[in-house]
Short mmCIF file of C-alpha atoms in Angstrom, two decimals:
data_model
loop_
_atom_site.label_atom_id
_atom_site.label_comp_id
_atom_site.label_asym_id
_atom_site.label_seq_id
_atom_site.Cartn_x
_atom_site.Cartn_y
_atom_site.Cartn_z
CA MET E 214 0.10 -0.16 0.18
CA THR E 215 2.93 2.56 0.90
CA ARG E 216 4.45 1.62 -2.65
CA SER E 217 0.97 2.50 -4.24
CA PHE E 218 0.98 5.54 -2.14
CA TYR E 219 4.51 6.86 -3.56
CA ILE E 220 3.70 5.72 -7.14
CA TYR E 221 0.44 7.66 -6.85
CA PHE E 222 2.13 10.61 -5.54
CA LYS E 223 4.90 10.82 -7.86
CA GLU E 224 2.55 10.40 -10.91
CA ILE E 225 0.53 13.18 -10.15
CA PHE E 226 3.41 15.84 -8.61
CA HIS E 227 5.52 14.95 -11.60
CA LYS E 228 7.32 18.52 -13.78
CA PRO E 229 4.79 18.52 -16.79
CA THR E 230 6.37 18.20 -19.86
CA LYS E 231 5.95 21.23 -22.58
CA GLN E 232 3.05 19.13 -24.41
CA GLU E 233 1.04 18.75 -21.09
CA TRP E 234 1.94 22.80 -19.96
CA ASP E 235 0.18 23.42 -23.39
CA ILE E 236 -2.60 21.28 -22.66
CA LEU E 237 -2.98 23.02 -19.08
CA LYS E 238 -2.87 26.56 -20.55
CA LEU E 239 -6.11 24.99 -23.50
CA ALA E 240 -7.71 23.86 -20.29
CA GLU E 241 -7.58 26.55 -17.82
CA PRO E 242 -10.34 29.14 -18.97
CA ARG E 243 -12.68 26.18 -18.65
CA PHE E 244 -11.44 25.49 -14.81
CA ASP E 245 -11.53 29.12 -14.09
CA LYS E 246 -14.98 29.49 -15.23
CA GLU E 247 -16.09 26.69 -13.27
CA TYR E 248 -14.41 28.22 -10.17
CA THR E 249 -15.88 31.87 -11.23
CA TYR E 250 -19.51 29.97 -11.08
CA SER E 251 -19.06 28.30 -8.04
CA VAL E 252 -17.73 31.14 -5.95
CA PHE E 253 -20.07 33.01 -7.36
CA LEU E 254 -23.21 30.91 -6.25
CA THR E 255 -21.64 29.73 -3.02
CA HIS E 256 -21.07 33.18 -1.70
CA PHE E 257 -24.76 33.75 -1.07
CA ILE E 258 -23.90 31.08 2.16
CA VAL E 259 -22.81 34.12 4.00
CA TYR E 260 -26.68 35.78 4.18
CA SER E 261 -27.46 32.93 6.53
CA LEU E 262 -24.88 34.76 9.07
CA LEU E 263 -27.79 37.44 9.64
CA PHE E 264 -30.14 34.54 10.72
CA VAL E 265 -27.85 33.00 13.38
CA PRO E 266 -26.64 34.16 16.71
CA PRO E 267 -25.13 36.36 17.57
CA PHE E 268 -25.26 38.09 14.26
CA ALA E 269 -28.94 37.91 14.08
CA GLU E 270 -28.64 41.01 16.53
CA ILE E 271 -26.50 42.80 14.50
CA ARG E 272 -27.73 42.42 11.28
CA MET E 273 -27.80 45.83 9.90
CA GLU E 274 -24.33 46.43 10.76
CA ILE E 275 -23.05 43.41 8.85
CA LEU E 276 -25.04 43.48 6.01
CA PRO E 277 -22.94 46.19 3.91
CA TYR E 278 -19.97 43.73 4.66
CA LEU E 279 -21.91 40.67 2.98
CA LEU E 280 -23.13 43.30 0.56
CA GLY E 281 -19.91 44.31 -0.43
CA VAL E 282 -18.84 40.67 -0.33
CA THR E 283 -22.06 40.24 -3.21
CA ILE E 284 -20.48 43.30 -5.13
CA LEU E 285 -16.74 41.83 -5.50
CA ARG E 286 -18.08 38.35 -6.60
CA PHE E 287 -20.22 39.74 -8.96
CA VAL E 288 -17.26 41.92 -10.53
CA LEU E 289 -15.36 38.69 -10.98
CA LEU E 290 -18.54 37.21 -12.79
CA LEU E 291 -18.67 40.04 -15.33
CA GLN E 292 -14.46 40.24 -15.45
CA PHE E 293 -14.64 36.70 -16.72
CA TYR E 294 -16.68 38.00 -19.75
CA THR E 295 -15.31 41.16 -20.58
CA LYS E 296 -11.54 40.28 -19.48
CA SER E 297 -10.36 43.66 -19.61
CA ILE E 298 -7.95 42.69 -16.62
CA SER E 299 -6.24 38.84 -16.20
CA ILE E 300 -8.68 37.08 -14.55
CA GLU E 301 -6.32 35.46 -12.62
CA LYS E 302 -5.58 38.97 -10.83
CA VAL E 303 -9.42 39.46 -10.68
CA ILE E 304 -9.64 36.40 -9.03
CA TYR E 305 -7.46 36.29 -5.97
CA PHE E 306 -7.95 40.08 -5.31
CA THR E 307 -11.84 40.15 -4.90
CA GLY E 308 -10.99 36.58 -3.06
CA PHE E 309 -8.57 38.29 -0.55
CA VAL E 310 -11.01 41.24 -0.38
CA SER E 311 -14.62 39.06 0.48
CA ASP E 312 -12.62 36.83 2.48
CA GLY E 313 -11.46 39.85 4.70
CA LEU E 314 -14.97 41.34 4.82
CA ILE E 315 -16.83 37.99 6.25
CA TYR E 316 -13.45 37.83 8.86
CA LEU E 317 -14.52 41.53 9.66
CA VAL E 318 -17.88 40.30 10.47
CA PHE E 319 -16.61 37.61 12.47
CA LEU E 320 -14.28 40.66 14.71
CA LYS E 321 -17.54 42.23 15.17
CA GLY E 322 -19.26 39.45 16.14
CA ILE E 323 -17.20 38.83 19.27
CA GLN E 324 -16.39 42.32 19.92
CA SER E 325 -20.24 42.97 20.20
CA PHE E 326 -21.02 39.73 22.45
CA PRO E 327 -17.31 38.81 24.38
CA SER E 328 -18.67 35.75 25.73
CA LEU E 329 -16.62 32.49 25.80
CA SER E 330 -19.68 30.78 24.19
CA HIS E 331 -20.57 32.93 21.50
CA PHE E 332 -16.01 32.85 21.20
CA TYR E 333 -16.47 28.72 20.35
CA LEU E 334 -19.66 29.27 18.32
CA LEU E 335 -17.80 31.79 16.20
CA ASN E 336 -15.01 29.21 15.74
CA SER E 337 -17.69 26.52 14.57
CA TYR E 338 -18.50 28.85 11.73
CA LEU E 339 -15.00 29.69 11.59
CA MET E 340 -14.28 26.03 9.81
CA SER E 341 -16.43 26.87 6.88
CA PHE E 342 -13.53 28.51 5.32
CA ILE E 343 -12.55 25.47 4.30
CA ILE E 344 -14.96 26.17 1.46
CA PRO E 345 -13.32 28.78 -0.01
CA ILE E 346 -10.11 27.33 0.06
CA LEU E 347 -10.82 24.02 -1.23
CA LEU E 348 -12.63 26.17 -4.00
CA TYR E 349 -9.45 27.24 -5.49
CA SER E 350 -8.95 23.51 -6.47
CA THR E 351 -11.50 23.54 -9.09
CA ARG E 352 -8.72 25.76 -11.53
CA LEU E 353 -5.41 24.29 -12.34
CA ASN E 354 -3.37 26.64 -10.65
CA PRO E 355 -2.21 24.97 -7.03
CA TRP E 356 -0.81 28.49 -5.58
CA GLY E 357 -4.68 29.45 -5.28
CA CYS E 358 -4.86 26.87 -2.27
CA ILE E 359 -1.70 28.13 -0.64
CA LEU E 360 -2.27 31.87 -1.09
CA SER E 361 -5.34 31.58 0.17
CA ALA E 362 -4.51 29.47 3.52
CA ILE E 363 -1.45 32.29 3.86
CA TYR E 364 -4.17 35.04 3.79
CA PHE E 365 -6.76 33.40 6.18
CA THR E 366 -3.76 32.91 8.71
CA GLY E 367 -2.89 36.76 8.52
CA PHE E 368 -6.78 37.21 8.99
CA HIS E 369 -7.15 34.66 11.79
CA LEU E 370 -4.09 35.91 13.52
CA SER E 371 -4.99 39.48 13.03
CA TYR E 372 -8.66 38.22 14.91
CA THR E 373 -7.13 36.63 17.57
CA PHE E 374 -5.29 38.96 18.65
CA GLN E 375 -8.08 41.74 18.66
CA LEU E 376 -10.23 39.01 21.22
CA PRO E 377 -11.45 40.80 23.86
CA LEU E 378 -9.30 40.30 26.74
CA GLU E 379 -11.57 38.04 28.86
CA ILE E 380 -11.98 35.67 26.21
CA ALA E 381 -8.11 35.71 25.52
CA GLU E 382 -7.41 34.93 29.30
CA ARG E 383 -9.89 32.54 29.52
CA SER E 384 -9.89 30.22 25.95
CA SER E 385 -6.52 27.80 25.34
CA TYR E 386 -4.43 28.55 22.58
CA PHE E 387 -5.43 25.73 21.04
CA SER E 388 -8.99 27.05 20.86
CA GLN E 389 -7.66 30.28 19.32
CA TYR E 390 -4.95 28.69 17.02
CA PHE E 391 -6.57 25.59 16.03
CA LEU E 392 -8.21 26.92 12.68
CA LEU E 393 -4.56 27.55 11.14
CA PHE E 394 -4.28 24.17 11.03
CA VAL E 395 -7.42 23.52 9.30
CA TYR E 396 -6.94 26.46 6.97
CA TRP E 397 -3.23 24.70 6.12
CA GLY E 398 -4.83 21.04 6.18
CA SER E 399 -7.41 21.87 3.66
CA ALA E 400 -5.09 24.12 1.47
CA LEU E 401 -2.71 20.74 1.01
CA LEU E 402 -5.50 18.85 -0.05
CA GLY E 403 -6.50 21.20 -2.29
CA VAL E 404 -2.89 21.01 -3.86
CA VAL E 405 -3.07 17.50 -4.24
CA PHE E 406 -6.87 17.89 -6.01
CA VAL E 407 -4.89 20.34 -8.37
CA TYR E 408 -2.36 18.18 -9.23
CA ASN E 409 -4.87 15.15 -9.10
CA LYS E 410 -7.01 17.42 -11.51
CA ARG E 411 -3.87 18.03 -13.98
CA LYS E 412 -3.21 14.28 -14.39
CA ASP E 413 -6.46 13.76 -14.96
CA THR E 414 -6.93 16.77 -17.86
CA THR E 415 -3.34 15.76 -19.49
CA ASP E 416 -4.64 11.86 -19.92
CA MET E 417 -8.20 12.97 -20.77
CA TYR E 418 -6.80 15.22 -23.75
CA SER E 419 -4.14 12.71 -24.45
CA LEU E 420 -6.88 10.04 -24.80
CA SER E 421 -9.03 12.06 -26.89
CA GLU E 422 -6.24 12.82 -29.00
CA GLU E 423 -5.83 8.96 -29.44
CA LYS E 424 -9.36 8.56 -29.84
CA ARG E 425 -9.57 10.73 -32.49
CA PHE E 426 -6.47 9.62 -34.20
CA MET E 427 -7.68 6.11 -34.44
CA LEU E 428 -11.17 7.62 -35.59
CA GLN E 429 -9.49 9.08 -38.63
CA GLU E 430 -7.22 5.83 -39.31
CA LEU E 431 -11.28 4.13 -39.03
CA GLU E 432 -12.62 6.51 -41.43
CA LEU E 433 -9.36 5.92 -43.96
CA ALA E 434 -10.08 2.23 -43.30
CA LYS E 435 -13.97 2.10 -43.74
CA ARG E 436 -12.88 4.20 -47.35
CA VAL E 437 -10.72 1.23 -47.71
CA GLN E 438 -12.95 -1.11 -47.21
CA ASP E 439 -15.78 0.83 -49.27
CA ALA E 440 -13.22 0.64 -52.25
CA LEU E 441 -13.53 -2.73 -52.39
CA PHE E 442 -16.86 -3.45 -52.30
CA PRO E 443 -18.65 -3.79 -55.79
CA GLY E 444 -19.27 -0.26 -57.28
CA ASN E 445 -22.03 0.62 -59.55
CA ILE E 446 -21.01 -2.30 -62.05
CA LYS E 447 -23.04 -3.79 -65.00
CA ILE E 448 -22.91 -7.76 -64.34
CA PRO E 449 -24.14 -9.35 -67.26
CA ASN E 450 -27.30 -11.52 -66.77
CA LEU E 451 -27.85 -10.25 -63.59
CA THR E 452 -29.03 -7.43 -61.75
CA PHE E 453 -28.40 -6.63 -57.79
CA THR E 454 -28.60 -4.70 -55.42
CA PHE E 455 -26.89 -4.91 -51.91
CA TYR E 456 -28.22 -3.18 -48.26
CA ARG E 457 -24.79 -3.43 -45.77
CA LYS E 458 -24.55 -2.02 -41.98
CA SER E 459 -22.24 -2.08 -39.10
CA PRO E 460 -22.81 -1.14 -35.24
CA ASN E 461 -18.96 -0.55 -35.80
CA VAL E 462 -17.20 1.87 -38.55
CA ILE E 463 -15.93 -1.17 -40.44
CA GLY E 464 -17.03 -4.61 -40.49
CA GLY E 465 -16.43 -8.47 -41.13
CA ASP E 466 -19.27 -8.55 -43.82
CA PHE E 467 -18.17 -8.51 -47.20
CA PHE E 468 -19.22 -9.94 -50.63
CA ASP E 469 -17.71 -9.76 -54.37
CA PHE E 470 -18.08 -10.50 -57.76
CA VAL E 471 -16.02 -13.13 -59.81
CA GLN E 472 -16.43 -12.29 -63.18
CA LEU E 473 -15.45 -15.22 -65.88
CA ARG E 474 -14.39 -14.51 -69.20
CA GLU E 475 -17.42 -16.44 -70.90
CA GLY E 476 -19.71 -14.26 -69.43
CA ASN E 477 -20.68 -16.31 -66.37
CA VAL E 478 -20.13 -15.10 -62.67
CA GLY E 479 -19.73 -15.83 -59.19
CA VAL E 480 -21.00 -14.69 -56.55
CA PHE E 481 -19.49 -14.96 -53.02
CA LEU E 482 -20.49 -13.71 -49.33
CA THR E 483 -18.77 -14.23 -46.22
CA ASP E 484 -19.15 -13.14 -42.75
CA VAL E 485 -16.23 -13.24 -40.68
CA ALA E 486 -16.59 -13.98 -36.97
CA GLY E 487 -16.08 -10.67 -34.48
CA HIS E 488 -16.59 -6.99 -35.07
CA GLY E 489 -14.49 -3.95 -36.18
CA ILE E 490 -10.91 -4.25 -37.64
CA SER E 491 -9.77 -7.36 -37.22
CA SER E 492 -12.92 -9.26 -38.82
CA ALA E 493 -12.53 -6.18 -41.42
CA MET E 494 -9.38 -6.90 -42.00
CA VAL E 495 -9.61 -10.85 -42.58
CA ALA E 496 -12.92 -9.96 -44.86
CA SER E 497 -10.49 -7.84 -47.21
CA ILE E 498 -7.91 -10.63 -46.88
CA MET E 499 -10.60 -13.19 -48.35
CA LYS E 500 -11.34 -10.61 -51.37
CA VAL E 501 -7.71 -10.87 -52.14
CA LEU E 502 -7.55 -14.87 -51.68
CA VAL E 503 -11.46 -15.13 -54.09
CA SER E 504 -9.72 -12.90 -56.62
CA THR E 505 -6.39 -14.70 -56.80
CA ILE E 506 -8.14 -17.88 -56.49
CA PRO E 507 -6.82 -20.38 -59.44
CA TYR E 508 -9.63 -20.56 -62.44
CA ARG E 509 -10.49 -24.02 -61.75
CA PHE E 510 -11.73 -23.17 -58.35
CA LYS E 511 -13.88 -20.33 -59.57
CA THR E 512 -16.58 -22.70 -61.07
CA ALA E 513 -16.70 -25.23 -58.16
CA PRO E 514 -18.10 -23.66 -54.92
CA ALA E 515 -17.25 -26.62 -52.68
CA ARG E 516 -13.54 -26.59 -54.23
CA LEU E 517 -13.19 -22.86 -53.39
CA MET E 518 -14.67 -22.82 -50.00
CA ASP E 519 -11.95 -25.99 -49.37
CA TYR E 520 -9.21 -23.51 -50.53
CA LEU E 521 -10.18 -20.95 -48.41
CA ASP E 522 -10.74 -22.88 -45.40
CA ASP E 523 -6.96 -24.76 -46.03
CA ARG E 524 -5.88 -21.05 -46.24
CA LEU E 525 -7.58 -19.96 -43.47
CA ALA E 526 -6.72 -22.62 -41.20
CA HIS E 527 -3.08 -22.43 -41.81
CA ASP E 528 -2.19 -18.65 -42.34
CA LEU E 529 -5.14 -17.16 -40.10
CA ASN E 530 -5.51 -19.77 -37.21
CA LYS E 531 -7.28 -17.64 -34.82
CA TYR E 532 -10.09 -16.41 -37.33
CA HIS E 533 -13.15 -18.12 -38.81
CA ALA E 534 -16.09 -17.35 -41.03
CA SER E 535 -18.91 -18.51 -42.79
CA ALA E 536 -19.58 -18.01 -46.60
CA ILE E 537 -21.70 -18.62 -49.54
CA TYR E 538 -20.79 -18.74 -52.95
CA LEU E 539 -22.90 -18.86 -56.35
CA PHE E 540 -21.57 -19.83 -59.35
CA PHE E 541 -24.50 -18.58 -62.34
CA ASP E 542 -23.48 -20.73 -65.25
CA PHE E 543 -25.54 -18.48 -67.88
CA ILE E 544 -24.24 -20.89 -70.87
CA GLU E 545 -25.89 -23.99 -69.35
CA LYS E 546 -28.78 -22.04 -67.48
CA LYS E 547 -27.95 -23.20 -64.17
CA LEU E 548 -26.85 -22.39 -60.74
CA THR E 549 -24.62 -24.03 -58.41
CA ILE E 550 -24.18 -23.41 -55.14
CA GLY E 551 -21.60 -24.08 -52.23
CA ASN E 552 -22.26 -23.16 -48.47
CA ALA E 553 -19.44 -23.42 -46.06
CA GLY E 554 -21.76 -22.88 -42.48
CA HIS E 555 -23.77 -19.51 -43.67
CA PRO E 556 -27.68 -18.62 -43.81
CA TYR E 557 -29.36 -20.83 -46.26
CA LEU E 558 -29.26 -19.30 -49.77
CA ILE E 559 -33.45 -17.96 -50.25
CA LEU E 560 -34.68 -18.12 -53.87
CA ALA E 561 -37.97 -17.25 -55.41
CA LYS E 562 -38.63 -18.77 -58.77
CA LYS E 563 -40.45 -16.25 -61.15
CA GLY E 564 -44.01 -15.62 -59.92
CA GLU E 565 -43.28 -18.14 -57.17
CA ASP E 566 -42.86 -17.55 -53.19
CA PHE E 567 -39.41 -17.33 -51.58
CA GLN E 568 -38.00 -20.15 -50.08
CA GLU E 569 -34.61 -21.76 -48.31
CA LEU E 570 -32.48 -24.15 -49.99
CA GLU E 571 -31.00 -26.24 -47.53
CA THR E 572 -27.37 -26.97 -47.85
CA GLN E 573 -24.41 -28.39 -45.67
CA GLY E 574 -21.02 -27.53 -45.33
CA ALA E 575 -18.58 -27.04 -42.33
CA ILE E 576 -17.74 -23.30 -41.46
CA LEU E 577 -14.42 -22.00 -42.47
CA GLY E 578 -11.13 -21.57 -40.51
CA PHE E 579 -11.17 -24.89 -38.58
CA ASN E 580 -10.12 -26.87 -41.69
CA ILE E 581 -12.87 -29.71 -39.93
CA LYS E 582 -14.33 -30.61 -43.12
CA VAL E 583 -17.63 -32.01 -41.23
CA PRO E 584 -19.99 -32.35 -42.80
CA PRO E 585 -18.48 -31.66 -45.81
CA ILE E 586 -18.91 -29.21 -48.34
CA SER E 587 -22.01 -30.13 -51.07
CA GLU E 588 -22.42 -28.63 -54.11
CA LYS E 589 -26.46 -28.60 -55.16
CA ILE E 590 -27.13 -27.48 -58.87
CA LEU E 591 -30.79 -25.91 -60.10
CA PRO E 592 -31.24 -24.43 -63.21
CA ILE E 593 -32.65 -20.94 -63.74
CA THR E 594 -34.69 -18.54 -65.91
CA LYS E 595 -35.35 -15.31 -66.41
CA GLY E 596 -36.82 -13.44 -63.64
CA ASP E 597 -35.83 -15.96 -60.78
CA ARG E 598 -34.48 -14.30 -57.78
CA PHE E 599 -31.94 -15.01 -54.77
CA PHE E 600 -31.38 -13.75 -51.50
CA ILE E 601 -28.51 -13.99 -49.34
CA TYR E 602 -27.44 -12.40 -46.52
CA THR E 603 -25.55 -12.79 -43.08
CA ASP E 604 -27.05 -13.03 -39.65
CA GLY E 605 -26.65 -9.94 -38.13
CA LEU E 606 -30.37 -9.59 -40.13
CA ILE E 607 -32.44 -12.19 -38.46
CA GLU E 608 -30.67 -12.07 -34.78
CA SER E 609 -30.99 -8.33 -34.26
CA MET E 610 -33.46 -7.83 -31.45
CA ASP E 611 -36.40 -4.65 -31.83
CA HIS E 612 -37.47 -2.80 -28.99
CA LYS E 613 -39.35 -5.80 -27.28
CA GLY E 614 -36.67 -8.25 -27.60
CA ASN E 615 -37.80 -10.02 -30.27
CA CYS E 616 -35.46 -11.21 -33.08
CA LEU E 617 -36.99 -11.52 -36.80
CA GLY E 618 -35.58 -14.73 -37.14
CA THR E 619 -35.62 -17.15 -40.33
CA GLU E 620 -39.23 -17.32 -40.70
CA GLY E 621 -39.89 -13.54 -40.18
CA LEU E 622 -37.75 -13.05 -43.21
CA LEU E 623 -39.31 -15.46 -45.57
CA ALA E 624 -42.80 -14.08 -44.48
CA LEU E 625 -41.56 -10.74 -44.95
CA LEU E 626 -39.86 -11.20 -48.46
CA ASN E 627 -43.12 -12.96 -49.64
CA ARG E 628 -44.93 -10.00 -48.78
CA HIS E 629 -43.24 -8.04 -50.92
CA ARG E 630 -42.50 -10.89 -53.86
CA ASN E 631 -44.50 -9.02 -56.27
CA SER E 632 -42.00 -5.95 -55.94
CA GLU E 633 -41.29 -4.80 -59.70
CA ASN E 634 -37.64 -5.00 -59.41
CA VAL E 635 -34.51 -5.52 -56.82
CA LYS E 636 -34.27 -1.90 -55.62
CA GLU E 637 -38.23 -1.83 -54.77
CA LEU E 638 -37.94 -4.91 -53.28
CA GLU E 639 -35.09 -3.77 -50.87
CA ASN E 640 -36.78 -0.36 -50.00
CA ASN E 641 -39.79 -2.37 -48.81
CA LEU E 642 -38.24 -4.87 -47.06
CA LEU E 643 -36.35 -1.79 -45.40
CA HIS E 644 -39.64 0.17 -45.01
CA GLU E 645 -41.43 -2.71 -43.21
CA LEU E 646 -37.97 -4.01 -40.68
CA LYS E 647 -38.32 -0.21 -39.60
CA THR E 648 -41.55 0.65 -39.23
CA LYS E 649 -43.15 -2.65 -38.27
CA PHE E 650 -39.96 -4.35 -36.77
CA GLY E 651 -38.54 -0.83 -35.18
CA LEU E 652 -35.08 -2.40 -36.39
CA ASP E 653 -33.63 1.27 -37.75
CA THR E 654 -30.38 -0.28 -36.65
CA PHE E 655 -28.72 -3.73 -36.31
CA SER E 656 -26.53 -5.16 -33.13
CA ASP E 657 -24.43 -7.33 -35.43
CA ASP E 658 -22.59 -6.82 -38.69
CA THR E 659 -25.75 -6.91 -41.40
CA MET E 660 -26.00 -7.20 -44.74
CA PHE E 661 -28.03 -8.87 -47.65
CA LEU E 662 -27.89 -9.02 -51.30
CA ILE E 663 -30.79 -9.38 -53.82
CA LEU E 664 -30.06 -10.57 -57.02
CA GLU E 665 -32.56 -11.21 -60.24
CA VAL E 666 -31.47 -13.14 -63.41
CA GLU E 667 -31.98 -11.17 -66.60
CA GLU E 668 -31.51 -13.36 -69.41
#
């Protein structure tokens, strides 16, 4: 514990660096404002003296002193905004004179009612002077607490020397001077508060700078990731639209088109486990892997998935992902599907309802191969629609704690299956998700892609 205290005080009392001084200079006006408001509001406490013994009996005699305190505090408040004089000088001057006026009130009180009981009563009132001393600790200058203790020492010594003789003789030295220990103890405590506030201020500023830098880096990463997604490209024989949303700036959901020279096309969509930067980086790596994969894998979804599984397991063994790959063969009018632990493809033949197509395959990255990725082949015709998505769409909860779920998604798609085109279908889905289900935002990375055969 002793060592912990030593480390704590060593940290807060270290000499600030030039950068820390610059930070403190920037923050100083805010804390001076806090002090100005605090001291202005708390000074009204002195008016309570008008209603407590023995001051209640000399109310009109002490009122001018208290009004003088209010005028000085009001001058400080005005000066903070006009800044015609150094605010620090005004703070010390108004504090010195205001506290001096209050001590004069106490001196008048003890001289008007020179009894031992009143002496002890006034001593208890004088304890409240720790408030203006500690208020100086709301600033960033520790000297405020020290200077206030110095002038309070002078005030109290003057007060003690002018005590009526009968009180001075009948009271102990301790009762006369113990308040000096109180004032200096409060001042030292205030100094610790100030140095601790300095450390917190510089630490918070440094953290905010780091946060700002990280946000800039994340924004750059987002632009890079956005550039990896297909833009407004034309895919032969397919029309498409997509939606993606991440609770973070970037996420691990990604899709891409694999265009082959004979006019066929592959559609790859993945959901990397986790959130944020790491999953986004893995998704970007998978984009590169799919783009550079040998041609023979691009036409065979199961082999493509096995290749990605091996690469993830060996090169990035801490990450795993689900994925789905659709290979559209427009020459033979067929679609080949490979699924690695991903939500099932949802499809609607022209004029029919949307339904799931069950497929099997182990998630990528574990290299377990169980169950093995099996391909499914089905014919395609013009007007067929396909819906692939990540699980964030069906797992996000509404304000009542209910998930959309697979059945809810199918019902939603079928309510809007007669949408004129895929873009209208997307807009209808999002509108109902927002209005009926209250899903303005998603708690997980969310993406869906809608495809329609044009040929």
